[in-house]
PDB file of C-alpha atoms in Angstrom:
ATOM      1  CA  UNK A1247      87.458  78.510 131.957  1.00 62.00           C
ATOM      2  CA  UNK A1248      86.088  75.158 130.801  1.00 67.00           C
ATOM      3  CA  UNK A1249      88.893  73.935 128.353  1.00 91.00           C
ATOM      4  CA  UNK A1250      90.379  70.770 128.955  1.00 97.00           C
ATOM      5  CA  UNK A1251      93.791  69.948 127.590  1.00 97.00           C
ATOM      6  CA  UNK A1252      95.372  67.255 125.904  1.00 97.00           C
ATOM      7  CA  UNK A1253      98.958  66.713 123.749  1.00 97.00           C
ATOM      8  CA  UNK A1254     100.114  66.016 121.892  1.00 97.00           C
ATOM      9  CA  UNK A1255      97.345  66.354 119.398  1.00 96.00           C
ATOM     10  CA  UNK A1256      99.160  63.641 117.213  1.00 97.00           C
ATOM     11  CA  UNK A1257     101.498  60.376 117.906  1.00 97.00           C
ATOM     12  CA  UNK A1258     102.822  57.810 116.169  1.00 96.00           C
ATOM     13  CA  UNK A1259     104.321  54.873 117.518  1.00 94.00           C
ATOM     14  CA  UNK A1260     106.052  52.098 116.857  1.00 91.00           C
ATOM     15  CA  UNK A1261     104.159  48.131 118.575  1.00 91.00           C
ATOM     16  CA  UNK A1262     108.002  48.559 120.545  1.00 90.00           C
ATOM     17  CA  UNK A1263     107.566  52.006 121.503  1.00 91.00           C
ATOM     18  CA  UNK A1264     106.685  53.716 124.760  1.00 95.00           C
ATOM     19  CA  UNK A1265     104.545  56.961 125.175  1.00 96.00           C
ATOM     20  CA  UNK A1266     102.362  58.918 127.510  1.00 97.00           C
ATOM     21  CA  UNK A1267      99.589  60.958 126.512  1.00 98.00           C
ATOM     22  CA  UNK A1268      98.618  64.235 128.798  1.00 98.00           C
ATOM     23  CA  UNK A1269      95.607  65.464 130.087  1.00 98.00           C
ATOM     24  CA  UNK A1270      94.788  68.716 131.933  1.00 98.00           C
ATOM     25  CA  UNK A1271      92.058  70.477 133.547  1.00 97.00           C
ATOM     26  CA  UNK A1272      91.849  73.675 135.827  1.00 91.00           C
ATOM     27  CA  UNK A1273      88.268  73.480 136.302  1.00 94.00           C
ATOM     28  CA  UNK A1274      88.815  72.145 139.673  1.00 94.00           C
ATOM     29  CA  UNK A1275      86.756  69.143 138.808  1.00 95.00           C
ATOM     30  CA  UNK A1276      87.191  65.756 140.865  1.00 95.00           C
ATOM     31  CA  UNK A1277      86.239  63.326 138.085  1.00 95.00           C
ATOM     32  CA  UNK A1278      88.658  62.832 134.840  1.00 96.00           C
ATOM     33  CA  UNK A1279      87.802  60.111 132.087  1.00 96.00           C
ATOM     34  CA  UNK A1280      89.378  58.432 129.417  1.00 98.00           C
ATOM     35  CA  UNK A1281      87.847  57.384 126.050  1.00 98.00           C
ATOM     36  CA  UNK A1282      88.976  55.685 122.748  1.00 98.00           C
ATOM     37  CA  UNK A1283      87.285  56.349 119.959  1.00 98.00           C
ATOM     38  CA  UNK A1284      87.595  54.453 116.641  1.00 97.00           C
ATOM     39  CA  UNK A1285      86.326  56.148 113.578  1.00 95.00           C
ATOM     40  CA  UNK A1286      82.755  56.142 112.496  1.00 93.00           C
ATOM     41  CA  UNK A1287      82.191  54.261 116.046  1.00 96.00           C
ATOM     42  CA  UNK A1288      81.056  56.546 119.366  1.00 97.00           C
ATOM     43  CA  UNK A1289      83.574  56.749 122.083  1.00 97.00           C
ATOM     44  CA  UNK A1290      84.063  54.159 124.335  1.00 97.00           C
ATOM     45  CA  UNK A1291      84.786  54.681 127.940  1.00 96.00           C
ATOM     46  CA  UNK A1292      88.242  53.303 129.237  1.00 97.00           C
ATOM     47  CA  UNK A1293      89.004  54.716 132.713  1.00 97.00           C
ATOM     48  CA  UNK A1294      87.230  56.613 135.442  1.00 96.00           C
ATOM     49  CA  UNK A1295      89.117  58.428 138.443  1.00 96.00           C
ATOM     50  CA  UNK A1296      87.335  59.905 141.145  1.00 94.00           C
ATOM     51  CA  UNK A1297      89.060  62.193 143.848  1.00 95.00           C
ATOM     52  CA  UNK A1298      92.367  60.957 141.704  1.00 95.00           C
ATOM     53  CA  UNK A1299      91.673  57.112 142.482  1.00 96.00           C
ATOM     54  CA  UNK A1300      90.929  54.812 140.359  1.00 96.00           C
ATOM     55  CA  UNK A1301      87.498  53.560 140.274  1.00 94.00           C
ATOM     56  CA  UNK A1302      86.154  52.004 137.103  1.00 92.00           C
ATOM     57  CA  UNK A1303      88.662  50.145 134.288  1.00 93.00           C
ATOM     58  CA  UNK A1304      86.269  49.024 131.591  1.00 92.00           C
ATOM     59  CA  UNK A1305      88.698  45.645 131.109  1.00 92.00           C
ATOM     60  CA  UNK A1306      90.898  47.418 129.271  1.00 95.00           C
ATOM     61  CA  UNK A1307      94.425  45.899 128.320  1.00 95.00           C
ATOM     62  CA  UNK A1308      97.163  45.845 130.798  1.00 95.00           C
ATOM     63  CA  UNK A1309      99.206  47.775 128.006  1.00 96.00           C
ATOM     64  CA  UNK A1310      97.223  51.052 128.708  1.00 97.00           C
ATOM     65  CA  UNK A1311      98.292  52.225 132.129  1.00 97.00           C
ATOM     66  CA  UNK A1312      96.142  55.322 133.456  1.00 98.00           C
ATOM     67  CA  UNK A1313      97.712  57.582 136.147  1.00 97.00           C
ATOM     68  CA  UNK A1314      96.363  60.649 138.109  1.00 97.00           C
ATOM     69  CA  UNK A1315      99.537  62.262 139.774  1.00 95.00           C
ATOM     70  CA  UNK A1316      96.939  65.378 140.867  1.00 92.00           C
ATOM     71  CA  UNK A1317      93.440  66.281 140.632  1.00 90.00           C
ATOM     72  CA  UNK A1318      94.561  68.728 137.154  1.00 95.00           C
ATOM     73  CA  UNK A1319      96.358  65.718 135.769  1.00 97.00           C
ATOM     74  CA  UNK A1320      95.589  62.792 133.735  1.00 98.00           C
ATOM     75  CA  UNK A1321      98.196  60.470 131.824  1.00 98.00           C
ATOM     76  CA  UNK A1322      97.508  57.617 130.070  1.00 98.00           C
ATOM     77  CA  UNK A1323     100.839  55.242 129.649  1.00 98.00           C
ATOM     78  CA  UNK A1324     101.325  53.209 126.312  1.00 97.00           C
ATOM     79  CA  UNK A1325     103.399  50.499 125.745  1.00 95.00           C
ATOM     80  CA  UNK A1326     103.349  47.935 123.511  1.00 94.00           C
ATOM     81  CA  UNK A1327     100.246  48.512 121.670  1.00 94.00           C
ATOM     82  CA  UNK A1328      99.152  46.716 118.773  1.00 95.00           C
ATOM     83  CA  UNK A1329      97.561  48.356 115.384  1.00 96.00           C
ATOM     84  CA  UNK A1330      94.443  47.798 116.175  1.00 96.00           C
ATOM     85  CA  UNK A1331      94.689  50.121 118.897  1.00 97.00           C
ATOM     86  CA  UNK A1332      95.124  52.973 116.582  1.00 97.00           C
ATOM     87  CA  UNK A1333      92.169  55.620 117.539  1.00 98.00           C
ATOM     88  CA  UNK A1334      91.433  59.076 119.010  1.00 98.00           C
ATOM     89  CA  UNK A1335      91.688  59.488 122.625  1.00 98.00           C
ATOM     90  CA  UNK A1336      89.638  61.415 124.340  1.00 98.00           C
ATOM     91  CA  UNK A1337      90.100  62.927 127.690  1.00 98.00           C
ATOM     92  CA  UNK A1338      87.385  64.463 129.990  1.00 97.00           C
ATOM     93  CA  UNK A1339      86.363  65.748 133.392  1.00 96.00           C
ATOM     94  CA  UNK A1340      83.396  66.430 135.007  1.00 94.00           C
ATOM     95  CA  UNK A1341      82.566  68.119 139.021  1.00 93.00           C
ATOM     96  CA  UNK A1342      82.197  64.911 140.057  1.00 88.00           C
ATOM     97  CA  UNK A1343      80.594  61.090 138.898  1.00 86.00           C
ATOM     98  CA  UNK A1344      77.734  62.282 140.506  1.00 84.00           C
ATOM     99  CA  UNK A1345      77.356  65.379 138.990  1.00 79.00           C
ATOM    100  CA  UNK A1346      78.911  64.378 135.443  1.00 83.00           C
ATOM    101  CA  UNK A1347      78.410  67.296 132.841  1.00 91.00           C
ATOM    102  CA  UNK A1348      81.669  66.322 131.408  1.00 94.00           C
ATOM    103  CA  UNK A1349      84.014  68.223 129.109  1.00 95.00           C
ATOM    104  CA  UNK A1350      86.034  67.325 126.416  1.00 97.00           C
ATOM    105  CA  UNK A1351      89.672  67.730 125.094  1.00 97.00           C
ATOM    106  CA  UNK A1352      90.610  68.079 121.862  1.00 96.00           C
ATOM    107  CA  UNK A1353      91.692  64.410 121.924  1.00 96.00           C
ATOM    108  CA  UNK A1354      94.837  62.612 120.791  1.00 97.00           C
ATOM    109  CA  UNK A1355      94.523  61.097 117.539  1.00 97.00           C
ATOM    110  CA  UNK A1356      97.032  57.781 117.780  1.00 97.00           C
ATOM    111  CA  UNK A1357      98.586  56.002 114.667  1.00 97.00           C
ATOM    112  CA  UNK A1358     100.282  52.937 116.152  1.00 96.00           C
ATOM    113  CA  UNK A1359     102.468  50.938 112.902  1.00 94.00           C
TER     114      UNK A1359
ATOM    115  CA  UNK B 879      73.689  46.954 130.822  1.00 86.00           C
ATOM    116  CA  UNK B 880      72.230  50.142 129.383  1.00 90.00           C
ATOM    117  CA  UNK B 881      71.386  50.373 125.404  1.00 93.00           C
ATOM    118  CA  UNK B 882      71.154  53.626 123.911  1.00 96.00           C
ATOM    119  CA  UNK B 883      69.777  54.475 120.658  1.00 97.00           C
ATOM    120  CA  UNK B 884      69.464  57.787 118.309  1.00 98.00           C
ATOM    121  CA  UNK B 885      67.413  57.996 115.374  1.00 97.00           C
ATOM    122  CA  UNK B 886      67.476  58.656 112.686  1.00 98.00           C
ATOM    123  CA  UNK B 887      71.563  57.692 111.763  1.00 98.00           C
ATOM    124  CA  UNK B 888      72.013  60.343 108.715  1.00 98.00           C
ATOM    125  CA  UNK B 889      69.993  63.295 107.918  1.00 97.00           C
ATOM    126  CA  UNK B 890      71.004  65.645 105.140  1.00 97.00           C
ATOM    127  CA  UNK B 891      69.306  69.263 105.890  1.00 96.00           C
ATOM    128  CA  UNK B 892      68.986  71.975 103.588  1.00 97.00           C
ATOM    129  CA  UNK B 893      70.274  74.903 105.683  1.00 97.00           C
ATOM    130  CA  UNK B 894      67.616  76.855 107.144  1.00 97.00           C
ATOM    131  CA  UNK B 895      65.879  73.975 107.592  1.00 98.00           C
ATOM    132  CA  UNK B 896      64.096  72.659 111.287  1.00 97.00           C
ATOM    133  CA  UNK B 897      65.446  69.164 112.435  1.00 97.00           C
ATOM    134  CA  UNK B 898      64.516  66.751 115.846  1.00 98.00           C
ATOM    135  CA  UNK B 899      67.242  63.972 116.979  1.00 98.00           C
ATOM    136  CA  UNK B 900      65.804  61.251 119.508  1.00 98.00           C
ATOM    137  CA  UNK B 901      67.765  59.451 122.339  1.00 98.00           C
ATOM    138  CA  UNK B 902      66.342  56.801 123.501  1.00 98.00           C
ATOM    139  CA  UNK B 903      67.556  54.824 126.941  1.00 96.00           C
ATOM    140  CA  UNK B 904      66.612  51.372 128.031  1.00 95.00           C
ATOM    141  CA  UNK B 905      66.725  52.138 131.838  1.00 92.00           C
ATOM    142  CA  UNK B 906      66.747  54.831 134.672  1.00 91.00           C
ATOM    143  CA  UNK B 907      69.869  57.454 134.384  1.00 91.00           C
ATOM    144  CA  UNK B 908      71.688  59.859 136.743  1.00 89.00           C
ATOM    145  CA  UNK B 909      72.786  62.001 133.757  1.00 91.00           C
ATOM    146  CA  UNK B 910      72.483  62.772 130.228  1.00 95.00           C
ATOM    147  CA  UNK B 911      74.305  64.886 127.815  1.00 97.00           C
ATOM    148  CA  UNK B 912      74.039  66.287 123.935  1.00 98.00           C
ATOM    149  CA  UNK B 913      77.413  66.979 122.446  1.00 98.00           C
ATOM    150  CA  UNK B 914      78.361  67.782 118.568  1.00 98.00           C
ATOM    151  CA  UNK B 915      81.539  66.156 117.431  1.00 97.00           C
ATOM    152  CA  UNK B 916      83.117  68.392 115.017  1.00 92.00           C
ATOM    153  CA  UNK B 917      84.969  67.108 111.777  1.00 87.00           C
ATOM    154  CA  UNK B 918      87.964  67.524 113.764  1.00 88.00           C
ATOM    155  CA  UNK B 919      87.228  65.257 116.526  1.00 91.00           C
ATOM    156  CA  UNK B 920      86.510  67.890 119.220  1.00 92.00           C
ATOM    157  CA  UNK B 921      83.344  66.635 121.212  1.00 95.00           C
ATOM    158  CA  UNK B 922      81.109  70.045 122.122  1.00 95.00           C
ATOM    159  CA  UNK B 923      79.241  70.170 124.884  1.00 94.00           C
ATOM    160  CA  UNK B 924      75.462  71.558 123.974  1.00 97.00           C
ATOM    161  CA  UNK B 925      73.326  70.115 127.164  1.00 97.00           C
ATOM    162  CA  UNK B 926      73.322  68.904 130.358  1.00 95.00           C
ATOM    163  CA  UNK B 927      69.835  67.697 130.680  1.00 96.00           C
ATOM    164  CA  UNK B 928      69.191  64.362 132.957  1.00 94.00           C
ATOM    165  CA  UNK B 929      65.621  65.638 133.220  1.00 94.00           C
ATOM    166  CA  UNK B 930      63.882  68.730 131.594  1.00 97.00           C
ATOM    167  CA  UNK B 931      63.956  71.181 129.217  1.00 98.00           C
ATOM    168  CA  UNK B 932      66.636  73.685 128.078  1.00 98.00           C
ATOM    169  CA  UNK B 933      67.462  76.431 125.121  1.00 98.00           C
ATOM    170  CA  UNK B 934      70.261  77.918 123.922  1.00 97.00           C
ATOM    171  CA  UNK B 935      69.793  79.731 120.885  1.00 97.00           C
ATOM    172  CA  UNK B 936      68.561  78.381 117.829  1.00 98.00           C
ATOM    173  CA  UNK B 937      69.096  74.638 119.789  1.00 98.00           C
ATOM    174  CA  UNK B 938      66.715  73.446 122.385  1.00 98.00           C
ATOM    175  CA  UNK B 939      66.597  69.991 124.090  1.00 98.00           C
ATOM    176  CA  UNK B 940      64.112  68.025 126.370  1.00 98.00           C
ATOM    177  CA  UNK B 941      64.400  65.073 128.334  1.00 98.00           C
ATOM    178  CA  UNK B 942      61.268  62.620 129.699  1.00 97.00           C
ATOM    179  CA  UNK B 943      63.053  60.555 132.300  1.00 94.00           C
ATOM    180  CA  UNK B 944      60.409  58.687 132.898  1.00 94.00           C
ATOM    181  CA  UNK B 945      59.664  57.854 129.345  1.00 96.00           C
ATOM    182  CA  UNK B 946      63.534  57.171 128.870  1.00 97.00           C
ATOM    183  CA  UNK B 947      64.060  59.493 125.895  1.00 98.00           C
ATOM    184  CA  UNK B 948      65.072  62.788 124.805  1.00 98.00           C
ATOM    185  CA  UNK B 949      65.088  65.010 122.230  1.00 98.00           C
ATOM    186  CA  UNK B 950      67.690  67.633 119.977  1.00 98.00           C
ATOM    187  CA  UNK B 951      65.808  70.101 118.464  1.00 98.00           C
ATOM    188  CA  UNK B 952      67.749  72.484 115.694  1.00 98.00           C
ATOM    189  CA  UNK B 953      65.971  75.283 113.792  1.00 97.00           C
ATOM    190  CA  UNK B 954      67.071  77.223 111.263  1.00 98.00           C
ATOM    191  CA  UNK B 955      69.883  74.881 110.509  1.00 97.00           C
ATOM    192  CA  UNK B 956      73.194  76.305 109.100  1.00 97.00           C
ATOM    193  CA  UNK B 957      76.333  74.342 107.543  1.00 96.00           C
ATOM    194  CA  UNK B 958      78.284  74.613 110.616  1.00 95.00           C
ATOM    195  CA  UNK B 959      75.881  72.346 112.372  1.00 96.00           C
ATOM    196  CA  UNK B 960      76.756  69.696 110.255  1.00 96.00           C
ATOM    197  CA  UNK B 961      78.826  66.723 112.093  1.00 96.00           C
ATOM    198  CA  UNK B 962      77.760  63.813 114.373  1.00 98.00           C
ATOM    199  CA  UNK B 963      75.202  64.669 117.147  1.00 98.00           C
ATOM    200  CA  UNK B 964      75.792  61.970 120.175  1.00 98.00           C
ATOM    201  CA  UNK B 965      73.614  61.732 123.213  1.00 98.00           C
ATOM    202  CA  UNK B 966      75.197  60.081 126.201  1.00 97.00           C
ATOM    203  CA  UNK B 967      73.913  58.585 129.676  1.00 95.00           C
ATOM    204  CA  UNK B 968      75.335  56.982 132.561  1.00 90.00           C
ATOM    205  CA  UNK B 969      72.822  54.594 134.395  1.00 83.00           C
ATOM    206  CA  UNK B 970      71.829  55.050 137.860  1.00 79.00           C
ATOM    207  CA  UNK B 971      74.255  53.907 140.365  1.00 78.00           C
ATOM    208  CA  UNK B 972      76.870  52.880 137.937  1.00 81.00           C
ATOM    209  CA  UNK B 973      78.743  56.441 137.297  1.00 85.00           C
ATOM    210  CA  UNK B 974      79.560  54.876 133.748  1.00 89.00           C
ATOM    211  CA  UNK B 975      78.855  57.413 130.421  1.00 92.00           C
ATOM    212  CA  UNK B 976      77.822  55.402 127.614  1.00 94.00           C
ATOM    213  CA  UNK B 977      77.573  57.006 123.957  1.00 97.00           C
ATOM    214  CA  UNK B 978      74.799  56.769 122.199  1.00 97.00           C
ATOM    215  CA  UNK B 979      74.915  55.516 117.975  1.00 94.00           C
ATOM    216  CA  UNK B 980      74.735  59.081 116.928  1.00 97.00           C
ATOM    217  CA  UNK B 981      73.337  60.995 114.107  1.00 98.00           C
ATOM    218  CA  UNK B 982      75.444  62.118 111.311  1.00 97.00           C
ATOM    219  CA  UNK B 983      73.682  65.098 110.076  1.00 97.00           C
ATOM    220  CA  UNK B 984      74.798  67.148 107.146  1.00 97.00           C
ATOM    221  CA  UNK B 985      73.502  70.973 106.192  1.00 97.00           C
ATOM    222  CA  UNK B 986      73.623  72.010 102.714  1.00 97.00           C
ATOM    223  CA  UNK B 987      74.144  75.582 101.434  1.00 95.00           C
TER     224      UNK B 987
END
């Protein structure tokens, strides 16, 4: 099985609102990934967790809060957000950073008004 | 840090045809992938090549690390190829992916 997870598949939220967006994996992989991805653009790494630590945040905005409760979980926290953070997210997850053949959700696509 | 470039950024195909997509890297990488992004955002995984060469059907792909490029080959093209083609590498040491500019390729019936 090499599907990764993600819902909801669509949100939209108000600049007041907050919202979590879910990620999943049963691959057993050690590595999980998030990326936002405006359109026309290629995505753009946000956050990297490695054995379900933190280990790289790409200076992203204190609004986006990452959190790995497990090594099968990934949630990304939103609060606040502005319009201009209206994008696809993408989730991934890979063996490990070394080893990073990574797969892909289906992605959240994120209308924020 | 890193640049990544893919040439060339459109191609229109007529299907059946033969196509090559080119990645190239400004430095050294741990790991390199090929993925097709769908028209529905999904983001395929077609290779796992950091060094190499590799086939899968009517796709092949090769990598020259030490040349800092690689290369998409598609033959015998058909309209469900069409989409965005994006090459992505993470530079050695730094466990980071970054995307390549991608190729927006389109297959005509």
């Amino acid at each position: 099985d090499t599907e990764v997870t993600q819902t909801p598949k669509h949100l939209v939220m108000g600049m007041t609102n907050k919202k979590s967006l879910k990620c999943e994996q049963h691959m057993g992989h050690r590595a999980m990934y998030w990326y936002k991805q405006k359109a026309k653009k290629p995505p753009e790494l946000m956050f990297v967790y490695s054995y379900e630590k933190l280990s790289i945040n790409e200076s992203v905005p204190s609004r986006f809060s990452p959190e790995c409760p497990n090594s099968s979980l990934l949630n990304l926290h939103l609060h606040a957000l502005q319009p201009e953070d209206s994008a696809l997210y993408l989730c991934a997850s890979s063996p490990g950073v070394e080893w990073a053949e990574q797969y892909f959700g289906p992605g959240t696509r994120l209308t924020v008004t | 840090g890193i640049q990544v470039e893919q040439s060339p950024p459109d191609l229109i195909l007529q299907e059946g045809a033969n196509s090559t997509l080119r990645c190239n890297f400004s430095d050294s990488v741990n790991n390199l992938q090929w993925f097709h992004q769908n028209p529905w955002g999904q983001l395929i995984n077609l290779f796992y090549i950091p060094s190499g060469t590799k086939q899968n059907g009517r796709l092949s792909a090769t990598t020259v690390a030490t040349e800092r490029y690689s290369l998409l080959y598609i033959s015998s093209s058909q309209t469900t190829d069409s989409g965005v083609y994006f090459c992505a590498v993470d530079a050695s040491g730094t466990y980071k992916y970054i995307f390549g500019t991608g190729t927006r390729l389109k297959v005509l019936a």
